Amino acid sequence: MKQIVILGGGYAGLLCALTVRKFVYDNEAVVTLINRSSSHQLITELHRLAAGNLPEQAVALSLTKLLKGKRVQLVTEEVTVIDTEQREVRTSEGDYSYDYLVIAMGSQTAYYDIPGLEKHSLPLKSIHEANRINAHIRESLMRFKKSRQQADATIVVGGGGLSGIEMIGEIADMLPKWCEDYQLQREDIRLYGIEASPSILPGFPAELAARATSSLERRGAKLIVGVPITAYDYPVVLLKDGQSIPTHTLIWTGGVQGNPIVAASNLETLRGRAIVNACLQSESHEDVFVAGDSAICYQDNGLPLPPSAQLAWQMGEAVGYNLYAIMNGMPLQPFKPVIYGKLASLGRKDAVAVLGKNDKPLKGLPASLMKEASKAKYLTHIRGLQAYLH
């Protein structure tokens, strides 16, 4: 009986596990999913949790419930080593041999060697980090009532991509409530977004980026674009143009990098991400498949696919089928991504989006509703509504 080991319980790993069990019978393979936590985290909702607009149980779905009846063994342990020579995965608790390995361990925050950033900033890549941000903001605002130090009432979000802009939108929505909770004046709290590129939301049309800018600024955010952060000399953020912003709260969403466990393996990698062929199979090891942010998958135009939840979902399903195919001597199916669009929430009642092959623009409440519909579609697909509601 073959041993299939899947590393990671995110979008790619979960969908791979669910898909492979649609094709592979119990007497053909044991399927083991190894994840550091017992929950499947809705990464696209972390900004809402960080701002306090969503409870944790709506972002962390029980993997036990999602895998119930799917004949997948769930192991909650930390992966430490991928040994492709011995065909073995080592964890904090033991070793797991495999015939076929799926790596879907996601990415990690990149700090680009900016002094002070890794030590003092607040990243947003997990539920733990989102909860930490929420507690930190509340503690700082409470402290400001006594200290009256502006650094306690200044929030800076580094990075103007999707995660950063969604984080700013949620904070902007929460400012009135925080003022009421801590008996502060709105002008007491300062909110900044800093992006090194000339514009926020790369990949979105210029008119939608401008629409997002006006929406956030109207609600009290100040966006600084085209100016990189050069250091976080705590508690002061230093910018390349000489500006300095005193703050105890720098939320960093400015970049991601490959997983160091993948980088340390002897797979063929580029900047910590495994290079895969058109069928999401490692270029250097035929018994290893890679999906989601852990993979570099090149498009027909020669550019790598961007990391996103919708592509991780599709890659997980593609790998799940290809495991069945390789076990049965069938041709592997090339991965054909379908990009349905891009959605960026700007708070609870505003968003911008481009949809379909023609990148049809959408903004305002219709775009917000589309984002909620996208989440509902995913939850329905994984039969996660019960886990989501409970």
Short mmCIF file of C-alpha atoms in Angstrom, two decimals:
data_model
loop_
_atom_site.label_atom_id
_atom_site.label_comp_id
_atom_site.label_asym_id
_atom_site.label_seq_id
_atom_site.Cartn_x
_atom_site.Cartn_y
_atom_site.Cartn_z
CA MET A 1 0.00 0.00 0.00
CA LYS A 2 1.36 3.41 -0.99
CA GLN A 3 2.02 6.18 1.49
CA ILE A 4 0.92 9.67 0.40
CA VAL A 5 2.09 12.44 2.72
CA ILE A 6 0.76 15.99 2.34
CA LEU A 7 2.53 18.83 4.10
CA GLY A 8 0.28 21.78 4.94
CA GLY A 9 -3.42 22.17 5.70
CA GLY A 10 -3.98 25.42 3.83
CA TYR A 11 -5.92 25.88 0.61
CA ALA A 12 -3.61 23.72 -1.53
CA GLY A 13 -3.00 20.97 1.04
CA LEU A 14 -6.62 20.58 2.09
CA LEU A 15 -7.94 20.51 -1.48
CA CYS A 16 -5.27 18.00 -2.46
CA ALA A 17 -6.30 15.68 0.39
CA LEU A 18 -9.99 15.97 -0.45
CA THR A 19 -9.38 15.44 -4.16
CA VAL A 20 -7.05 12.45 -3.94
CA ARG A 21 -9.63 10.60 -1.86
CA LYS A 22 -12.17 11.03 -4.65
CA PHE A 23 -9.99 8.84 -6.86
CA VAL A 24 -7.74 6.68 -4.66
CA TYR A 25 -9.31 3.84 -2.67
CA ASP A 26 -8.42 2.99 0.93
CA ASN A 27 -6.65 -0.24 -0.10
CA GLU A 28 -4.44 1.65 -2.56
CA ALA A 29 -2.94 4.29 -0.31
CA VAL A 30 -2.77 5.76 3.16
CA VAL A 31 -3.18 9.54 2.98
CA THR A 32 -1.59 11.54 5.79
CA LEU A 33 -1.91 15.32 6.12
CA ILE A 34 0.64 17.00 8.41
CA ASN A 35 -0.10 20.53 9.60
CA ARG A 36 1.37 22.58 12.42
CA SER A 37 -2.10 23.40 13.80
CA SER A 38 -5.44 21.64 13.95
CA SER A 39 -7.17 24.32 11.92
CA HIS A 40 -7.54 25.31 8.29
CA GLN A 41 -6.97 29.06 8.29
CA LEU A 42 -8.85 31.36 5.95
CA ILE A 43 -5.85 33.53 5.17
CA THR A 44 -7.98 35.90 3.09
CA GLU A 45 -9.88 36.85 6.26
CA LEU A 46 -6.93 37.54 8.57
CA HIS A 47 -7.21 41.31 8.19
CA ARG A 48 -10.72 41.21 9.61
CA LEU A 49 -9.59 39.15 12.60
CA ALA A 50 -6.66 41.52 13.19
CA ALA A 51 -9.01 44.50 13.29
CA GLY A 52 -11.51 42.75 15.55
CA ASN A 53 -14.25 42.59 12.91
CA LEU A 54 -14.47 38.80 12.91
CA PRO A 55 -14.23 36.14 15.63
CA GLU A 56 -11.43 33.59 15.48
CA GLN A 57 -13.81 30.67 14.99
CA ALA A 58 -14.86 32.21 11.67
CA VAL A 59 -11.26 32.17 10.41
CA ALA A 60 -9.93 28.92 11.92
CA LEU A 61 -11.91 25.93 10.65
CA SER A 62 -11.39 22.55 12.28
CA LEU A 63 -9.43 20.23 10.00
CA THR A 64 -10.91 17.29 11.92
CA LYS A 65 -14.40 18.40 10.86
CA LEU A 66 -13.38 19.21 7.30
CA LEU A 67 -11.73 15.78 6.89
CA LYS A 68 -14.42 13.81 8.70
CA GLY A 69 -15.32 10.73 6.68
CA LYS A 70 -12.63 11.49 4.05
CA ARG A 71 -10.20 8.75 5.17
CA VAL A 72 -7.33 11.15 5.69
CA GLN A 73 -5.06 10.84 8.72
CA LEU A 74 -4.48 14.23 10.33
CA VAL A 75 -1.16 14.76 12.11
CA THR A 76 -0.74 18.02 14.06
CA GLU A 77 3.02 18.44 14.18
CA GLU A 78 5.71 20.86 13.01
CA VAL A 79 7.67 19.73 9.94
CA THR A 80 11.42 20.14 10.49
CA VAL A 81 13.12 18.30 7.61
CA ILE A 82 12.21 17.04 4.15
CA ASP A 83 14.63 14.22 3.27
CA THR A 84 14.06 13.33 -0.37
CA GLU A 85 16.94 10.82 -0.42
CA GLN A 86 15.39 8.70 2.34
CA ARG A 87 11.87 9.66 1.16
CA GLU A 88 11.07 10.75 4.65
CA VAL A 89 9.56 13.75 6.42
CA ARG A 90 10.74 14.55 9.92
CA THR A 91 8.59 16.45 12.37
CA SER A 92 8.83 17.66 15.94
CA GLU A 93 7.38 14.31 17.06
CA GLY A 94 8.52 11.64 14.61
CA ASP A 95 9.37 10.51 11.08
CA TYR A 96 6.99 9.74 8.20
CA SER A 97 8.00 7.74 5.16
CA TYR A 98 6.36 8.39 1.82
CA ASP A 99 6.02 7.00 -1.65
CA TYR A 100 4.59 10.30 -2.87
CA LEU A 101 5.01 13.65 -1.17
CA VAL A 102 2.97 16.81 -1.62
CA ILE A 103 4.48 20.06 -0.36
CA ALA A 104 1.93 22.79 0.31
CA MET A 105 3.55 24.62 3.20
CA GLY A 106 2.85 28.15 2.01
CA SER A 107 5.23 31.07 2.32
CA GLN A 108 6.72 33.21 5.06
CA THR A 109 7.02 36.94 5.62
CA ALA A 110 9.95 38.60 3.85
CA TYR A 111 11.73 41.46 5.64
CA TYR A 112 14.33 42.27 2.95
CA ASP A 113 17.04 42.87 5.57
CA ILE A 114 15.42 46.19 6.53
CA PRO A 115 16.94 47.02 9.94
CA GLY A 116 14.60 46.51 12.88
CA LEU A 117 11.73 45.21 10.77
CA GLU A 118 11.77 41.53 11.70
CA LYS A 119 12.41 42.29 15.37
CA HIS A 120 9.79 44.98 15.95
CA SER A 121 7.10 44.83 13.25
CA LEU A 122 3.87 42.83 13.35
CA PRO A 123 3.49 40.41 10.41
CA LEU A 124 0.11 39.12 9.22
CA LYS A 125 0.42 35.54 8.00
CA SER A 126 -1.45 33.49 10.61
CA ILE A 127 -4.29 33.54 13.11
CA HIS A 128 -1.78 33.89 15.93
CA GLU A 129 -0.28 36.96 14.29
CA ALA A 130 -3.72 38.48 13.59
CA ASN A 131 -4.72 38.07 17.23
CA ARG A 132 -1.42 39.60 18.29
CA ILE A 133 -2.06 42.66 16.10
CA ASN A 134 -5.53 43.17 17.55
CA ALA A 135 -4.32 42.92 21.14
CA HIS A 136 -1.36 45.19 20.42
CA ILE A 137 -3.50 47.95 18.90
CA ARG A 138 -5.94 47.89 21.78
CA GLU A 139 -3.17 47.96 24.38
CA SER A 140 -1.49 50.87 22.62
CA LEU A 141 -4.68 52.93 22.42
CA MET A 142 -5.46 52.23 26.05
CA ARG A 143 -1.94 53.28 26.97
CA PHE A 144 -2.32 56.49 24.96
CA LYS A 145 -5.04 57.71 27.32
CA LYS A 146 -2.35 58.10 29.99
CA SER A 147 0.86 58.55 28.02
CA ARG A 148 -0.45 60.97 25.36
CA GLN A 149 2.53 59.84 23.27
CA GLN A 150 1.60 60.00 19.62
CA ALA A 151 3.48 56.76 18.94
CA ASP A 152 0.84 54.94 20.99
CA ALA A 153 -1.97 56.26 18.76
CA THR A 154 -0.23 55.90 15.39
CA ILE A 155 -0.76 52.81 13.25
CA VAL A 156 1.43 52.18 10.21
CA VAL A 157 0.77 49.45 7.64
CA GLY A 158 3.82 48.64 5.53
CA GLY A 159 2.95 47.29 2.09
CA GLY A 160 0.29 48.50 -0.33
CA GLY A 161 -0.56 45.18 -1.90
CA LEU A 162 -3.76 43.25 -1.32
CA SER A 163 -3.10 42.30 2.32
CA GLY A 164 -1.92 45.76 3.32
CA ILE A 165 -4.78 47.65 1.70
CA GLU A 166 -7.38 45.29 3.15
CA MET A 167 -5.79 45.74 6.59
CA ILE A 168 -5.96 49.54 6.27
CA GLY A 169 -9.60 49.33 5.22
CA GLU A 170 -10.56 47.26 8.24
CA ILE A 171 -8.69 49.57 10.62
CA ALA A 172 -10.35 52.62 9.06
CA ASP A 173 -13.74 51.02 9.71
CA MET A 174 -12.82 50.35 13.33
CA LEU A 175 -11.51 53.83 14.18
CA PRO A 176 -14.88 55.25 15.32
CA LYS A 177 -15.49 52.28 17.60
CA TRP A 178 -12.01 52.45 19.09
CA CYS A 179 -12.47 56.16 19.77
CA GLU A 180 -15.69 55.34 21.60
CA ASP A 181 -14.17 52.41 23.50
CA TYR A 182 -11.15 54.36 24.73
CA GLN A 183 -12.75 57.81 24.90
CA LEU A 184 -10.44 59.27 22.30
CA GLN A 185 -10.94 61.91 19.64
CA ARG A 186 -10.72 60.82 16.03
CA GLU A 187 -7.87 63.25 15.39
CA ASP A 188 -5.88 61.52 18.13
CA ILE A 189 -5.42 58.39 16.00
CA ARG A 190 -3.21 58.47 12.92
CA LEU A 191 -3.28 55.78 10.26
CA TYR A 192 -0.62 55.45 7.55
CA GLY A 193 -0.13 53.11 4.62
CA ILE A 194 3.33 52.98 3.06
CA GLU A 195 4.13 51.41 -0.31
CA ALA A 196 7.52 51.45 -2.03
CA SER A 197 6.02 51.13 -5.54
CA PRO A 198 4.47 54.11 -7.33
CA SER A 199 0.95 52.81 -6.73
CA ILE A 200 -1.03 50.61 -4.37
CA LEU A 201 -2.71 47.37 -5.45
CA PRO A 202 -0.30 46.23 -8.20
CA GLY A 203 -2.16 44.24 -10.83
CA PHE A 204 -5.34 46.29 -10.47
CA PRO A 205 -6.27 48.92 -13.09
CA ALA A 206 -5.08 52.43 -12.25
CA GLU A 207 -8.63 53.73 -11.88
CA LEU A 208 -9.45 51.12 -9.24
CA ALA A 209 -6.23 51.82 -7.34
CA ALA A 210 -7.21 55.51 -7.37
CA ARG A 211 -10.71 54.58 -6.20
CA ALA A 212 -9.22 52.58 -3.31
CA THR A 213 -6.95 55.48 -2.39
CA SER A 214 -9.80 57.97 -2.22
CA SER A 215 -11.95 55.57 -0.18
CA LEU A 216 -9.23 55.00 2.42
CA GLU A 217 -8.18 58.65 2.61
CA ARG A 218 -11.78 59.76 3.04
CA ARG A 219 -11.92 57.57 6.16
CA GLY A 220 -8.76 58.97 7.68
CA ALA A 221 -5.84 57.01 6.21
CA LYS A 222 -2.78 58.73 4.78
CA LEU A 223 -1.15 56.77 1.97
CA ILE A 224 2.51 57.32 1.12
CA VAL A 225 3.51 55.69 -2.18
CA GLY A 226 6.79 55.48 -4.04
CA VAL A 227 8.76 55.72 -0.80
CA PRO A 228 10.31 52.59 0.77
CA ILE A 229 10.78 51.99 4.47
CA THR A 230 14.52 51.98 5.13
CA ALA A 231 14.49 51.04 8.83
CA TYR A 232 12.29 50.58 11.86
CA ASP A 233 14.42 52.30 14.49
CA TYR A 234 11.86 51.41 17.13
CA PRO A 235 9.72 53.30 17.84
CA VAL A 236 10.32 55.32 14.66
CA VAL A 237 9.67 54.24 11.06
CA LEU A 238 12.27 55.78 8.75
CA LEU A 239 11.49 56.40 5.08
CA LYS A 240 13.86 56.82 2.15
CA ASP A 241 12.80 60.43 1.53
CA GLY A 242 13.79 61.43 5.05
CA GLN A 243 10.36 61.26 6.67
CA SER A 244 10.08 59.66 10.07
CA ILE A 245 6.91 58.40 11.74
CA PRO A 246 6.93 57.63 15.47
CA THR A 247 4.84 54.53 16.11
CA HIS A 248 4.69 51.49 18.36
CA THR A 249 2.55 49.71 15.75
CA LEU A 250 4.03 48.78 12.37
CA ILE A 251 2.00 46.06 10.67
CA TRP A 252 4.19 44.53 7.93
CA THR A 253 2.56 43.03 4.83
CA GLY A 254 5.26 44.07 2.37
CA GLY A 255 6.36 40.74 0.97
CA VAL A 256 6.67 36.97 1.18
CA GLN A 257 9.43 34.46 0.64
CA GLY A 258 9.70 30.71 0.29
CA ASN A 259 9.45 28.33 3.21
CA PRO A 260 12.92 27.66 4.72
CA ILE A 261 12.13 23.94 5.11
CA VAL A 262 11.66 23.72 1.34
CA ALA A 263 14.76 25.85 0.75
CA ALA A 264 16.83 23.51 2.93
CA SER A 265 15.72 20.38 1.05
CA ASN A 266 17.59 19.16 -2.01
CA LEU A 267 14.69 19.90 -4.30
CA GLU A 268 15.42 22.25 -7.16
CA THR A 269 14.35 25.62 -5.78
CA LEU A 270 14.48 29.32 -6.51
CA ARG A 271 14.43 31.69 -3.51
CA GLY A 272 12.99 28.97 -1.31
CA ARG A 273 10.21 27.86 -3.65
CA ALA A 274 10.30 24.53 -5.49
CA ILE A 275 10.44 24.67 -9.28
CA VAL A 276 7.75 22.46 -10.81
CA ASN A 277 6.85 21.32 -14.30
CA ALA A 278 3.51 21.88 -16.01
CA CYS A 279 1.97 19.04 -13.97
CA LEU A 280 3.13 20.55 -10.63
CA GLN A 281 5.73 17.82 -10.25
CA SER A 282 9.14 18.76 -8.86
CA GLU A 283 11.66 19.33 -11.65
CA SER A 284 14.21 17.31 -9.69
CA HIS A 285 12.12 14.61 -7.95
CA GLU A 286 9.30 12.76 -9.73
CA ASP A 287 7.78 11.50 -6.49
CA VAL A 288 7.28 15.03 -5.13
CA PHE A 289 4.47 17.40 -6.10
CA VAL A 290 4.30 21.01 -4.95
CA ALA A 291 1.29 23.34 -4.78
CA GLY A 292 0.37 26.80 -3.58
CA ASP A 293 2.94 29.37 -2.47
CA SER A 294 5.60 26.65 -2.07
CA ALA A 295 5.77 26.21 -5.87
CA ILE A 296 7.13 28.26 -8.73
CA CYS A 297 4.92 27.44 -11.69
CA TYR A 298 5.69 29.26 -14.92
CA GLN A 299 2.96 30.46 -17.26
CA ASP A 300 3.06 30.33 -21.06
CA ASN A 301 4.35 33.91 -21.06
CA GLY A 302 7.40 32.85 -19.06
CA LEU A 303 6.30 34.58 -15.86
CA PRO A 304 5.59 32.68 -12.62
CA LEU A 305 2.01 32.46 -11.42
CA PRO A 306 1.32 34.94 -8.60
CA PRO A 307 0.63 33.45 -5.16
CA SER A 308 -3.10 33.54 -4.41
CA ALA A 309 -5.75 31.55 -2.60
CA GLN A 310 -7.74 30.79 -5.75
CA LEU A 311 -4.68 29.35 -7.50
CA ALA A 312 -3.63 27.36 -4.42
CA TRP A 313 -7.12 25.81 -4.37
CA GLN A 314 -6.86 24.85 -8.05
CA MET A 315 -3.29 23.57 -7.70
CA GLY A 316 -4.28 21.37 -4.78
CA GLU A 317 -7.02 19.74 -6.82
CA ALA A 318 -4.71 19.30 -9.81
CA VAL A 319 -2.10 17.55 -7.67
CA GLY A 320 -4.78 15.37 -6.09
CA TYR A 321 -5.74 14.06 -9.52
CA ASN A 322 -2.15 13.65 -10.66
CA LEU A 323 -1.37 11.49 -7.65
CA TYR A 324 -4.09 9.13 -8.84
CA ALA A 325 -2.72 9.28 -12.37
CA ILE A 326 0.92 8.54 -11.45
CA MET A 327 -0.12 5.64 -9.21
CA ASN A 328 -1.99 4.06 -12.10
CA GLY A 329 0.50 4.69 -14.89
CA MET A 330 -1.75 7.25 -16.55
CA PRO A 331 -0.62 10.51 -18.20
CA LEU A 332 -0.34 13.42 -15.80
CA GLN A 333 -2.60 16.38 -16.49
CA PRO A 334 -0.95 19.79 -17.02
CA PHE A 335 -2.16 22.45 -14.63
CA LYS A 336 -4.43 24.95 -16.39
CA PRO A 337 -5.12 27.84 -14.01
CA VAL A 338 -8.34 29.78 -14.25
CA ILE A 339 -8.10 33.30 -12.83
CA TYR A 340 -11.61 34.47 -12.05
CA GLY A 341 -10.50 37.94 -11.05
CA LYS A 342 -9.02 39.91 -8.18
CA LEU A 343 -10.90 41.29 -5.18
CA ALA A 344 -9.72 43.79 -2.58
CA SER A 345 -11.95 44.77 0.32
CA LEU A 346 -11.64 48.32 1.62
CA GLY A 347 -13.66 47.69 4.76
CA ARG A 348 -17.07 46.19 5.35
CA LYS A 349 -19.03 48.11 2.73
CA ASP A 350 -16.49 48.99 0.08
CA ALA A 351 -14.22 47.06 -2.27
CA VAL A 352 -12.70 47.06 -5.73
CA ALA A 353 -12.50 44.13 -8.09
CA VAL A 354 -11.74 42.98 -11.61
CA LEU A 355 -13.71 39.99 -12.81
CA GLY A 356 -13.52 37.50 -15.65
CA LYS A 357 -11.27 37.22 -18.67
CA ASN A 358 -11.92 40.80 -19.67
CA ASP A 359 -11.06 42.22 -16.22
CA LYS A 360 -14.44 43.87 -15.81
CA PRO A 361 -14.06 46.54 -13.09
CA LEU A 362 -16.34 46.53 -10.06
CA LYS A 363 -16.37 48.85 -7.05
CA GLY A 364 -18.35 49.75 -3.96
CA LEU A 365 -20.96 47.51 -2.38
CA PRO A 366 -21.32 45.22 -5.44
CA ALA A 367 -17.60 44.40 -5.18
CA SER A 368 -17.98 43.79 -1.43
CA LEU A 369 -20.85 41.39 -2.07
CA MET A 370 -18.77 39.63 -4.72
CA LYS A 371 -15.98 39.07 -2.21
CA GLU A 372 -18.44 37.58 0.28
CA ALA A 373 -19.86 35.39 -2.49
CA SER A 374 -16.35 34.19 -3.31
CA LYS A 375 -15.81 33.15 0.30
CA ALA A 376 -19.18 31.39 0.41
CA LYS A 377 -18.32 29.54 -2.79
CA TYR A 378 -15.09 28.24 -1.29
CA LEU A 379 -16.74 27.18 1.96
CA THR A 380 -19.44 25.36 0.02
CA HIS A 381 -16.83 23.66 -2.13
CA ILE A 382 -14.98 22.21 0.87
CA ARG A 383 -18.28 21.56 2.67
CA GLY A 384 -16.99 23.87 5.36
CA LEU A 385 -20.10 25.87 6.16
CA GLN A 386 -20.83 23.73 9.22
CA ALA A 387 -17.25 24.12 10.46
CA TYR A 388 -17.42 27.85 9.67
CA LEU A 389 -20.63 28.39 11.60
CA HIS A 390 -19.55 26.27 14.56
#
